[in-house]
C-alpha positions as a Markdown table, in Angstrom:
| # | Residue | x | y | z |
|---|---|---|---|---|
| 1 | Met | 36.6 | 58.2 | -29.0 |
| 2 | Asn | 39.7 | 57.6 | -30.9 |
| 3 | Gln | 40.3 | 61.2 | -32.0 |
| 4 | Leu | 40.1 | 62.5 | -28.4 |
| 5 | Leu | 42.7 | 60.0 | -27.3 |
| 6 | Gln | 45.2 | 60.8 | -30.1 |
| 7 | Thr | 48.4 | 62.8 | -29.3 |
| 8 | Ile | 48.8 | 66.4 | -30.5 |
| 9 | Gln | 52.0 | 68.4 | -31.0 |
| 10 | Ile | 52.2 | 72.1 | -30.1 |
| 11 | Gly | 55.6 | 73.5 | -30.7 |
| 12 | Asp | 58.1 | 71.3 | -28.9 |
| 13 | Leu | 55.5 | 69.8 | -26.6 |
| 14 | Thr | 53.7 | 66.5 | -27.3 |
| 15 | Phe | 50.4 | 66.1 | -25.4 |
| 16 | Asn | 49.3 | 62.5 | -24.8 |
| 17 | Asn | 45.7 | 63.2 | -25.8 |
| 18 | Arg | 43.4 | 65.9 | -26.9 |
| 19 | Ile | 41.5 | 66.1 | -23.5 |
| 20 | Ala | 42.4 | 69.3 | -21.6 |
| 21 | Met | 41.4 | 70.1 | -18.0 |
| 22 | Ala | 39.7 | 73.5 | -18.1 |
| 23 | Pro | 40.7 | 76.2 | -15.7 |
| 24 | Ile | 38.3 | 75.6 | -12.8 |
| 25 | Thr | 38.3 | 78.0 | -9.8 |
| 26 | Arg | 38.1 | 75.9 | -6.6 |
| 27 | Ala | 39.2 | 78.5 | -4.0 |
| 28 | Arg | 41.3 | 76.2 | -1.8 |
| 29 | Ala | 44.6 | 78.0 | -1.8 |
| 30 | Gly | 46.3 | 78.9 | 1.5 |
| 31 | Ala | 46.9 | 82.3 | 3.0 |
| 32 | Asp | 47.9 | 85.1 | 0.6 |
| 33 | Gly | 47.1 | 82.8 | -2.4 |
| 34 | Val | 49.9 | 80.3 | -1.7 |
| 35 | Pro | 49.1 | 76.8 | -3.1 |
| 36 | Val | 49.2 | 74.1 | -0.4 |
| 37 | Ala | 49.8 | 70.3 | -0.4 |
| 38 | Leu | 46.1 | 69.6 | -1.0 |
| 39 | Asn | 46.2 | 71.6 | -4.3 |
| 40 | Ala | 49.2 | 69.6 | -5.4 |
| 41 | Glu | 47.3 | 66.3 | -4.7 |
| 42 | Tyr | 44.3 | 67.6 | -6.6 |
| 43 | Tyr | 46.2 | 68.4 | -9.8 |
| 44 | Ala | 48.4 | 65.3 | -9.7 |
| 45 | Gln | 45.2 | 63.2 | -9.5 |
| 46 | Arg | 44.3 | 64.7 | -12.9 |
| 47 | Ala | 47.7 | 64.4 | -14.6 |
| 48 | Thr | 46.5 | 62.0 | -17.3 |
| 49 | Ala | 44.8 | 65.0 | -19.0 |
| 50 | Gly | 46.7 | 65.9 | -22.2 |
| 51 | Leu | 47.0 | 69.4 | -20.8 |
| 52 | Ile | 46.0 | 70.8 | -17.4 |
| 53 | Ile | 45.2 | 74.5 | -17.5 |
| 54 | Thr | 45.4 | 75.7 | -13.9 |
| 55 | Glu | 42.6 | 77.6 | -12.2 |
| 56 | Ala | 42.7 | 81.3 | -12.7 |
| 57 | Thr | 45.7 | 82.6 | -10.9 |
| 58 | Asn | 46.0 | 86.3 | -9.8 |
| 59 | Val | 48.9 | 88.2 | -11.2 |
| 60 | Ser | 48.3 | 91.2 | -8.9 |
| 61 | Pro | 47.2 | 92.0 | -5.4 |
| 62 | Asn | 44.7 | 94.2 | -7.2 |
| 63 | Ser | 43.0 | 91.1 | -8.6 |
| 64 | Ala | 40.5 | 89.2 | -6.4 |
| 65 | Ala | 37.2 | 88.0 | -7.7 |
| 66 | Phe | 37.3 | 84.8 | -5.5 |
| 67 | Glu | 38.7 | 84.7 | -2.0 |
| 68 | Leu | 41.2 | 81.9 | -1.5 |
| 69 | Ala | 42.1 | 81.8 | -5.2 |
| 70 | Pro | 45.8 | 81.2 | -5.9 |
| 71 | Ala | 48.2 | 83.9 | -7.0 |
| 72 | Ile | 51.6 | 84.1 | -8.7 |
| 73 | Tyr | 53.1 | 87.6 | -7.8 |
| 74 | Asn | 55.4 | 86.7 | -4.9 |
| 75 | Asp | 58.1 | 84.2 | -3.9 |
| 76 | Ala | 56.0 | 82.2 | -1.5 |
| 77 | Gln | 53.4 | 81.7 | -4.2 |
| 78 | Val | 56.1 | 80.6 | -6.6 |
| 79 | Ala | 57.3 | 78.1 | -4.1 |
| 80 | Gly | 53.8 | 76.7 | -3.6 |
| 81 | Trp | 53.2 | 76.3 | -7.3 |
| 82 | Lys | 56.6 | 74.6 | -7.7 |
| 83 | Arg | 55.4 | 71.9 | -5.4 |
| 84 | Val | 52.3 | 71.5 | -7.6 |
| 85 | Thr | 54.2 | 71.3 | -10.8 |
| 86 | Glu | 56.7 | 68.8 | -9.4 |
| 87 | Gln | 53.9 | 66.4 | -8.5 |
| 88 | Val | 52.1 | 66.9 | -11.8 |
| 89 | His | 55.3 | 66.3 | -13.8 |
| 90 | Ala | 56.2 | 63.3 | -11.7 |
| 91 | Ala | 52.8 | 61.8 | -12.7 |
| 92 | Gly | 53.5 | 62.4 | -16.3 |
| 93 | Gly | 51.3 | 65.5 | -16.8 |
| 94 | Lys | 51.8 | 68.9 | -18.5 |
| 95 | Met | 50.4 | 72.1 | -17.1 |
| 96 | Phe | 49.9 | 75.7 | -18.3 |
| 97 | Met | 49.1 | 78.4 | -15.7 |
| 98 | Gln | 46.1 | 80.7 | -16.5 |
| 99 | Leu | 47.2 | 84.3 | -15.7 |
| 100 | Trp | 44.3 | 86.3 | -14.3 |
| 101 | His | 43.5 | 89.9 | -13.5 |
| 102 | Ser | 39.9 | 90.3 | -12.4 |
| 103 | Gly | 39.8 | 94.1 | -12.8 |
| 104 | Arg | 36.5 | 95.5 | -11.7 |
| 105 | Val | 35.1 | 92.1 | -10.7 |
| 106 | Ser | 36.0 | 92.4 | -7.0 |
| 107 | Ser | 35.2 | 93.9 | -3.7 |
| 108 | Tyr | 37.0 | 96.3 | -1.3 |
| 109 | Ser | 36.6 | 93.5 | 1.3 |
| 110 | Leu | 38.9 | 91.2 | -0.8 |
| 111 | Leu | 41.4 | 94.1 | -1.7 |
| 112 | Asn | 42.3 | 95.3 | 1.8 |
| 113 | Gly | 40.0 | 98.3 | 1.5 |
| 114 | Arg | 41.1 | 99.3 | -2.0 |
| 115 | Glu | 38.7 | 100.0 | -4.9 |
| 116 | Pro | 38.7 | 97.6 | -7.8 |
| 117 | Leu | 40.4 | 98.8 | -10.9 |
| 118 | Ser | 38.6 | 99.0 | -14.3 |
| 119 | Pro | 39.1 | 100.6 | -17.7 |
| 120 | Ser | 36.6 | 103.4 | -17.1 |
| 121 | Gly | 35.0 | 103.1 | -13.7 |
| 122 | Tyr | 31.8 | 101.8 | -15.2 |
| 123 | Asn | 29.6 | 100.7 | -12.3 |
| 124 | Asp | 26.0 | 100.7 | -13.5 |
| 125 | Asp | 25.8 | 96.9 | -13.3 |
| 126 | Leu | 27.4 | 95.9 | -10.0 |
| 127 | Gly | 24.6 | 93.4 | -9.3 |
| 128 | Leu | 25.7 | 91.4 | -12.4 |
| 129 | Leu | 29.3 | 90.9 | -11.3 |
| 130 | Gln | 30.3 | 87.5 | -9.8 |
| 131 | Val | 32.4 | 88.0 | -6.7 |
| 132 | Tyr | 32.7 | 85.3 | -4.0 |
| 133 | Gly | 34.0 | 85.2 | -0.4 |
| 134 | Ala | 34.5 | 82.7 | 2.4 |
| 135 | Leu | 32.3 | 83.0 | 5.5 |
| 136 | Arg | 33.7 | 82.5 | 9.0 |
| 137 | Asn | 31.6 | 79.3 | 9.3 |
| 138 | Gly | 33.6 | 77.7 | 6.4 |
| 139 | Tyr | 30.9 | 78.1 | 3.7 |
| 140 | Tyr | 31.5 | 80.0 | 0.5 |
| 141 | Thr | 29.1 | 82.5 | -1.0 |
| 142 | Arg | 28.6 | 85.3 | -3.5 |
| 143 | Ile | 29.2 | 88.8 | -2.2 |
| 144 | Tyr | 28.4 | 92.2 | -3.6 |
| 145 | Ala | 30.9 | 93.8 | -5.9 |
| 146 | Ser | 32.3 | 97.2 | -4.9 |
| 147 | Pro | 32.3 | 100.2 | -7.3 |
| 148 | Ser | 35.5 | 100.4 | -9.3 |
| 149 | Arg | 37.6 | 103.4 | -10.4 |
| 150 | Ala | 39.1 | 104.1 | -13.8 |
| 151 | Met | 42.7 | 103.1 | -14.2 |
| 152 | Thr | 45.2 | 105.8 | -14.9 |
| 153 | Asn | 47.4 | 105.3 | -18.0 |
| 154 | Glu | 50.3 | 104.4 | -15.7 |
| 155 | Glu | 48.1 | 101.8 | -13.9 |
| 156 | Val | 47.2 | 100.2 | -17.3 |
| 157 | Tyr | 50.8 | 99.8 | -18.1 |
| 158 | Ala | 51.5 | 98.5 | -14.6 |
| 159 | Ala | 48.9 | 95.8 | -15.1 |
| 160 | Ile | 50.5 | 94.8 | -18.3 |
| 161 | Ala | 53.8 | 94.5 | -16.5 |
| 162 | Glu | 52.1 | 92.3 | -13.9 |
| 163 | Phe | 51.2 | 89.8 | -16.5 |
| 164 | Arg | 54.8 | 89.6 | -17.5 |
| 165 | Thr | 55.9 | 89.1 | -13.9 |
| 166 | Gly | 53.3 | 86.4 | -13.6 |
| 167 | Ala | 54.7 | 84.6 | -16.6 |
| 168 | Glu | 58.2 | 84.9 | -15.2 |
| 169 | Asn | 57.1 | 83.5 | -11.9 |
| 170 | Ala | 55.1 | 80.7 | -13.6 |
| 171 | Lys | 58.3 | 79.8 | -15.5 |
| 172 | Arg | 60.3 | 79.8 | -12.2 |
| 173 | Ala | 57.6 | 77.5 | -10.7 |
| 174 | Gly | 58.1 | 75.0 | -13.5 |
| 175 | Leu | 54.9 | 75.5 | -15.5 |
| 176 | Asp | 55.1 | 74.3 | -19.1 |
| 177 | Gly | 53.5 | 77.4 | -20.4 |
| 178 | Val | 50.8 | 80.0 | -19.7 |
| 179 | Glu | 47.3 | 80.9 | -20.7 |
| 180 | Ile | 46.3 | 84.6 | -20.8 |
| 181 | His | 42.7 | 84.9 | -19.3 |
| 182 | Ala | 41.0 | 87.2 | -21.7 |
| 183 | Ala | 37.5 | 85.7 | -21.1 |
| 184 | Asn | 34.7 | 85.7 | -18.5 |
| 185 | Gly | 34.5 | 89.5 | -18.2 |
| 186 | Tyr | 37.8 | 89.9 | -16.5 |
| 187 | Leu | 40.3 | 92.8 | -17.2 |
| 188 | Pro | 41.4 | 92.0 | -20.8 |
| 189 | Gln | 37.8 | 91.4 | -21.8 |
| 190 | Gln | 36.8 | 94.6 | -20.0 |
| 191 | Phe | 39.1 | 96.5 | -22.3 |
| 192 | Leu | 37.6 | 94.7 | -25.3 |
| 193 | Ser | 34.0 | 95.6 | -24.3 |
| 194 | Pro | 32.7 | 99.0 | -25.5 |
| 195 | Leu | 30.1 | 98.9 | -22.7 |
| 196 | Val | 32.7 | 98.7 | -19.9 |
| 197 | Asn | 35.6 | 100.5 | -21.7 |
| 198 | Arg | 34.7 | 104.1 | -22.4 |
| 199 | Arg | 38.3 | 105.4 | -22.5 |
| 200 | Thr | 39.3 | 108.1 | -25.0 |
| 201 | Asp | 43.0 | 107.4 | -25.0 |
| 202 | Glu | 45.0 | 104.8 | -26.9 |
| 203 | Phe | 43.2 | 102.0 | -25.0 |
| 204 | Gly | 39.6 | 103.0 | -25.9 |
| 205 | Gly | 37.3 | 103.7 | -28.9 |
| 206 | Ser | 38.2 | 101.7 | -32.0 |
| 207 | Val | 38.5 | 97.9 | -31.9 |
| 208 | Glu | 42.2 | 98.3 | -32.5 |
| 209 | Asn | 42.5 | 100.5 | -29.4 |
| 210 | Arg | 40.3 | 98.3 | -27.2 |
| 211 | Ala | 42.4 | 95.3 | -28.2 |
| 212 | Arg | 45.6 | 97.1 | -27.4 |
| 213 | Phe | 45.7 | 96.0 | -23.8 |
| 214 | Leu | 45.5 | 92.3 | -24.8 |
| 215 | Arg | 48.1 | 92.9 | -27.5 |
| 216 | Leu | 50.6 | 94.4 | -25.1 |
| 217 | Val | 49.9 | 91.7 | -22.6 |
| 218 | Ile | 50.7 | 89.1 | -25.2 |
| 219 | Glu | 53.9 | 90.9 | -26.2 |
| 220 | Ala | 54.9 | 91.2 | -22.5 |
| 221 | Val | 54.4 | 87.4 | -22.0 |
| 222 | Leu | 56.3 | 86.7 | -25.3 |
| 223 | Ala | 59.4 | 88.2 | -23.6 |
| 224 | Val | 59.2 | 85.2 | -21.2 |
| 225 | Phe | 57.8 | 82.2 | -23.0 |
| 226 | Pro | 58.1 | 81.2 | -26.7 |
| 227 | Lys | 54.9 | 81.7 | -28.7 |
| 228 | Glu | 54.2 | 78.0 | -28.8 |
| 229 | Arg | 53.9 | 77.9 | -25.0 |
| 230 | Ile | 51.3 | 80.7 | -24.8 |
| 231 | Gly | 47.6 | 80.3 | -25.0 |
| 232 | Val | 44.8 | 82.9 | -24.9 |
| 233 | Arg | 41.3 | 82.2 | -23.6 |
| 234 | Ile | 38.4 | 84.3 | -25.0 |
| 235 | Ser | 34.6 | 84.1 | -24.5 |
| 236 | Pro | 33.1 | 86.3 | -27.3 |
| 237 | Tyr | 29.4 | 86.0 | -26.3 |
| 238 | Ala | 29.8 | 85.7 | -22.5 |
| 239 | Ala | 27.1 | 87.3 | -20.4 |
| 240 | Tyr | 29.1 | 86.4 | -17.3 |
| 241 | Asn | 30.4 | 89.6 | -15.6 |
| 242 | Asn | 28.7 | 91.7 | -18.4 |
| 243 | Ala | 31.7 | 92.8 | -20.4 |
| 244 | Thr | 29.5 | 92.5 | -23.5 |
| 245 | Asp | 29.9 | 93.8 | -27.1 |
| 246 | Pro | 27.2 | 94.8 | -29.6 |
| 247 | Asn | 29.5 | 93.9 | -32.5 |
| 248 | Val | 30.9 | 90.5 | -31.4 |
| 249 | Ala | 31.9 | 89.4 | -34.9 |
| 250 | Glu | 33.9 | 92.6 | -35.6 |
| 251 | Thr | 35.7 | 92.7 | -32.2 |
| 252 | Tyr | 36.5 | 89.0 | -31.9 |
| 253 | Gly | 37.2 | 88.6 | -35.6 |
| 254 | Tyr | 39.9 | 91.2 | -35.0 |
| 255 | Val | 41.1 | 89.5 | -31.9 |
| 256 | Ala | 41.3 | 86.1 | -33.6 |
| 257 | Arg | 43.3 | 87.6 | -36.5 |
| 258 | Met | 45.6 | 89.2 | -33.9 |
| 259 | Leu | 46.2 | 85.9 | -32.2 |
| 260 | Asn | 46.8 | 84.3 | -35.6 |
| 261 | Glu | 49.4 | 87.0 | -36.3 |
| 262 | Tyr | 51.3 | 86.2 | -33.2 |
| 263 | Asp | 51.0 | 82.5 | -34.0 |
| 264 | Ile | 50.4 | 81.6 | -30.4 |
| 265 | Gly | 50.3 | 78.0 | -29.2 |
| 266 | Tyr | 46.6 | 77.8 | -29.0 |
| 267 | Leu | 43.4 | 79.8 | -28.8 |
| 268 | His | 40.9 | 78.6 | -26.1 |
| 269 | Gly | 37.3 | 79.4 | -27.1 |
| 270 | Ala | 35.0 | 79.3 | -24.1 |
| 271 | Asp | 31.2 | 79.2 | -24.5 |
| 272 | Thr | 30.4 | 80.6 | -21.0 |
| 273 | Asn | 26.7 | 81.0 | -21.8 |
| 274 | Ala | 26.4 | 77.2 | -22.2 |
| 275 | Trp | 26.5 | 77.0 | -18.4 |
| 276 | Gly | 23.0 | 78.5 | -18.5 |
| 277 | Gly | 21.8 | 76.3 | -21.3 |
| 278 | Val | 22.2 | 78.8 | -24.2 |
| 279 | Pro | 25.0 | 77.4 | -26.2 |
| 280 | Asp | 26.9 | 79.8 | -28.6 |
| 281 | Met | 29.8 | 77.5 | -29.7 |
| 282 | Pro | 28.7 | 77.3 | -33.4 |
| 283 | Lys | 28.9 | 81.1 | -33.6 |
| 284 | Ile | 32.2 | 81.2 | -31.7 |
| 285 | Leu | 33.7 | 78.6 | -34.1 |
| 286 | Asp | 32.5 | 80.6 | -37.1 |
| 287 | Ile | 34.3 | 83.7 | -35.9 |
| 288 | Ile | 37.5 | 81.9 | -34.8 |
| 289 | Arg | 37.9 | 79.4 | -37.7 |
| 290 | Ser | 37.5 | 82.1 | -40.4 |
| 291 | Asn | 40.2 | 84.3 | -38.8 |
| 292 | Tyr | 42.6 | 81.9 | -36.9 |
| 293 | Gln | 44.4 | 78.9 | -38.3 |
| 294 | Gly | 46.2 | 77.6 | -35.2 |
| 295 | Val | 45.3 | 75.1 | -32.5 |
| 296 | Leu | 41.9 | 75.6 | -31.1 |
| 297 | Ile | 40.7 | 74.3 | -27.7 |
| 298 | Ala | 36.9 | 74.3 | -27.3 |
| 299 | Asn | 35.2 | 74.6 | -23.9 |
| 300 | Ala | 31.5 | 74.6 | -23.7 |
| 301 | Gly | 30.0 | 72.2 | -21.1 |
| 302 | Leu | 30.3 | 69.5 | -23.7 |
| 303 | Thr | 29.6 | 65.8 | -23.3 |
| 304 | Pro | 32.5 | 63.5 | -24.3 |
| 305 | Glu | 30.4 | 62.5 | -27.3 |
| 306 | Ala | 30.0 | 66.1 | -28.5 |
| 307 | Ala | 33.7 | 66.7 | -27.9 |
| 308 | Gln | 34.6 | 63.7 | -30.0 |
| 309 | Ser | 32.4 | 65.1 | -32.8 |
| 310 | Leu | 34.1 | 68.5 | -32.7 |
| 311 | Val | 37.6 | 66.9 | -33.0 |
| 312 | Ala | 36.6 | 64.3 | -35.5 |
| 313 | Asp | 35.0 | 67.0 | -37.7 |
| 314 | Gly | 38.1 | 69.2 | -37.5 |
| 315 | Lys | 36.2 | 72.1 | -35.8 |
| 316 | Ala | 38.5 | 71.9 | -32.7 |
| 317 | Asn | 41.9 | 70.4 | -32.0 |
| 318 | Met | 41.4 | 69.7 | -28.3 |
| 319 | Val | 38.4 | 70.0 | -25.9 |
| 320 | Ala | 38.6 | 71.3 | -22.4 |
| 321 | Phe | 36.4 | 69.8 | -19.7 |
| 322 | Gly | 35.6 | 71.6 | -16.5 |
| 323 | Arg | 32.9 | 70.2 | -14.3 |
| 324 | Gln | 33.6 | 66.7 | -15.6 |
| 325 | Tyr | 37.1 | 67.1 | -14.2 |
| 326 | Val | 35.8 | 68.2 | -10.8 |
| 327 | Ser | 34.3 | 64.8 | -10.1 |
| 328 | Asn | 36.2 | 62.5 | -12.5 |
| 329 | Pro | 40.0 | 62.8 | -11.8 |
| 330 | Asp | 40.5 | 59.9 | -14.2 |
| 331 | Leu | 38.4 | 61.4 | -17.0 |
| 332 | Val | 40.7 | 60.2 | -19.8 |
| 333 | Ala | 40.3 | 56.6 | -18.6 |
| 334 | Arg | 36.5 | 57.0 | -18.3 |
| 335 | Ile | 36.3 | 58.5 | -21.8 |
| 336 | Ala | 38.4 | 55.6 | -23.2 |
| 337 | Ala | 36.0 | 53.2 | -21.4 |
| 338 | Gly | 32.9 | 55.0 | -22.5 |
| 339 | Gly | 32.0 | 55.9 | -18.9 |
| 340 | Pro | 30.6 | 55.8 | -16.4 |
| 341 | Tyr | 30.9 | 59.4 | -15.1 |
| 342 | Thr | 30.5 | 60.7 | -11.6 |
| 343 | Asp | 28.3 | 63.8 | -11.1 |
| 344 | Pro | 29.9 | 66.7 | -9.2 |
| 345 | Asp | 28.6 | 68.1 | -5.9 |
| 346 | Pro | 27.9 | 71.8 | -6.6 |
| 347 | Phe | 27.9 | 72.7 | -2.9 |
| 348 | Ser | 31.6 | 71.9 | -2.7 |
| 349 | Phe | 32.8 | 73.6 | -5.9 |
| 350 | Tyr | 34.3 | 76.6 | -4.0 |
| 351 | Gly | 36.2 | 76.6 | -0.7 |
| 352 | Gly | 36.4 | 73.9 | 1.9 |
| 353 | Thr | 38.7 | 70.9 | 2.4 |
| 354 | Glu | 39.2 | 67.6 | 0.6 |
| 355 | Arg | 35.5 | 66.9 | 0.4 |
| 356 | Gly | 34.4 | 67.4 | -3.1 |
| 357 | Tyr | 38.0 | 68.1 | -4.1 |
| 358 | Thr | 40.4 | 65.2 | -3.8 |
| 359 | Asp | 37.9 | 62.5 | -2.6 |
| 360 | Tyr | 36.1 | 61.6 | -5.9 |
| 361 | Pro | 36.6 | 57.9 | -6.8 |
| 362 | Thr | 38.5 | 56.6 | -9.8 |
| 363 | Leu | 37.4 | 53.5 | -11.9 |
| 364 | Gly | 40.1 | 51.5 | -10.1 |
């Protein structure tokens, strides 16, 4: 596993290894999306990762796909995240915040009675949208998505500004950088999808127009962080949340070239369909590597052995692990030792307390 354990330089940051902690929603923030002491303990336990990418963090009160997810749009949330970053940095780690707007993937019950916002108010597939809430008995479960309404032009630009404010707040909280969440069927990918985005203004129609939202978000965040401290996550073939595209190679080839043009710190390619046993990573790599020359992080439910092969063969520069990091806080040490690996408890993925969160053992 030598290549996974080698350092890598991105801009002025040196990462101790090529093992990233993927953004993993755990739904254990406090009231109003404020991170709590338990969150700081969880991330600090995993600080040996070359890079921690935080769980998806709401940039707006209009974003809420998972109840009890953290946020970064007010001062209390900034203070909560500052406690997290201080502990991660004290443990020697580096952390980027994933900036998130869920768009139409939400429910009025999570938005204080408001309708979710979407590019065009497309609502024919609500049963396919993944929205989760906490029950009064402490358990966490999927709930039904509410019909969304089309964003006005002013609301589109307001959402772009919210990403900039999120980046500013992440910087105030001490994060080393940010990752723009343009994957998993959330708002930036909704704009990219011709199924979901049926606008006829400058944000709809051609691939250039559909990518304009992401382009302007990147430019907004570039006003806060240098390009080397910005990542973008995409999931070209994702069925999750149904922001699909009949011309994946055309759309995401354009997106990859756009990210190459901005020379961002990294592109994070996520094979969301691999969760269901239908891997698309080879196709994703073909699109990305022919259009983007920068640092590539691969995320695809990979084993450490498969991850090592991707890095050794030069197909990826880093690999992000998700579920393995849920149950193996010392994953780097376990990979170095060749295992063993602890399996996660899926019933404690979302919500709850320290059980299934901070109580997994280390090799010790």
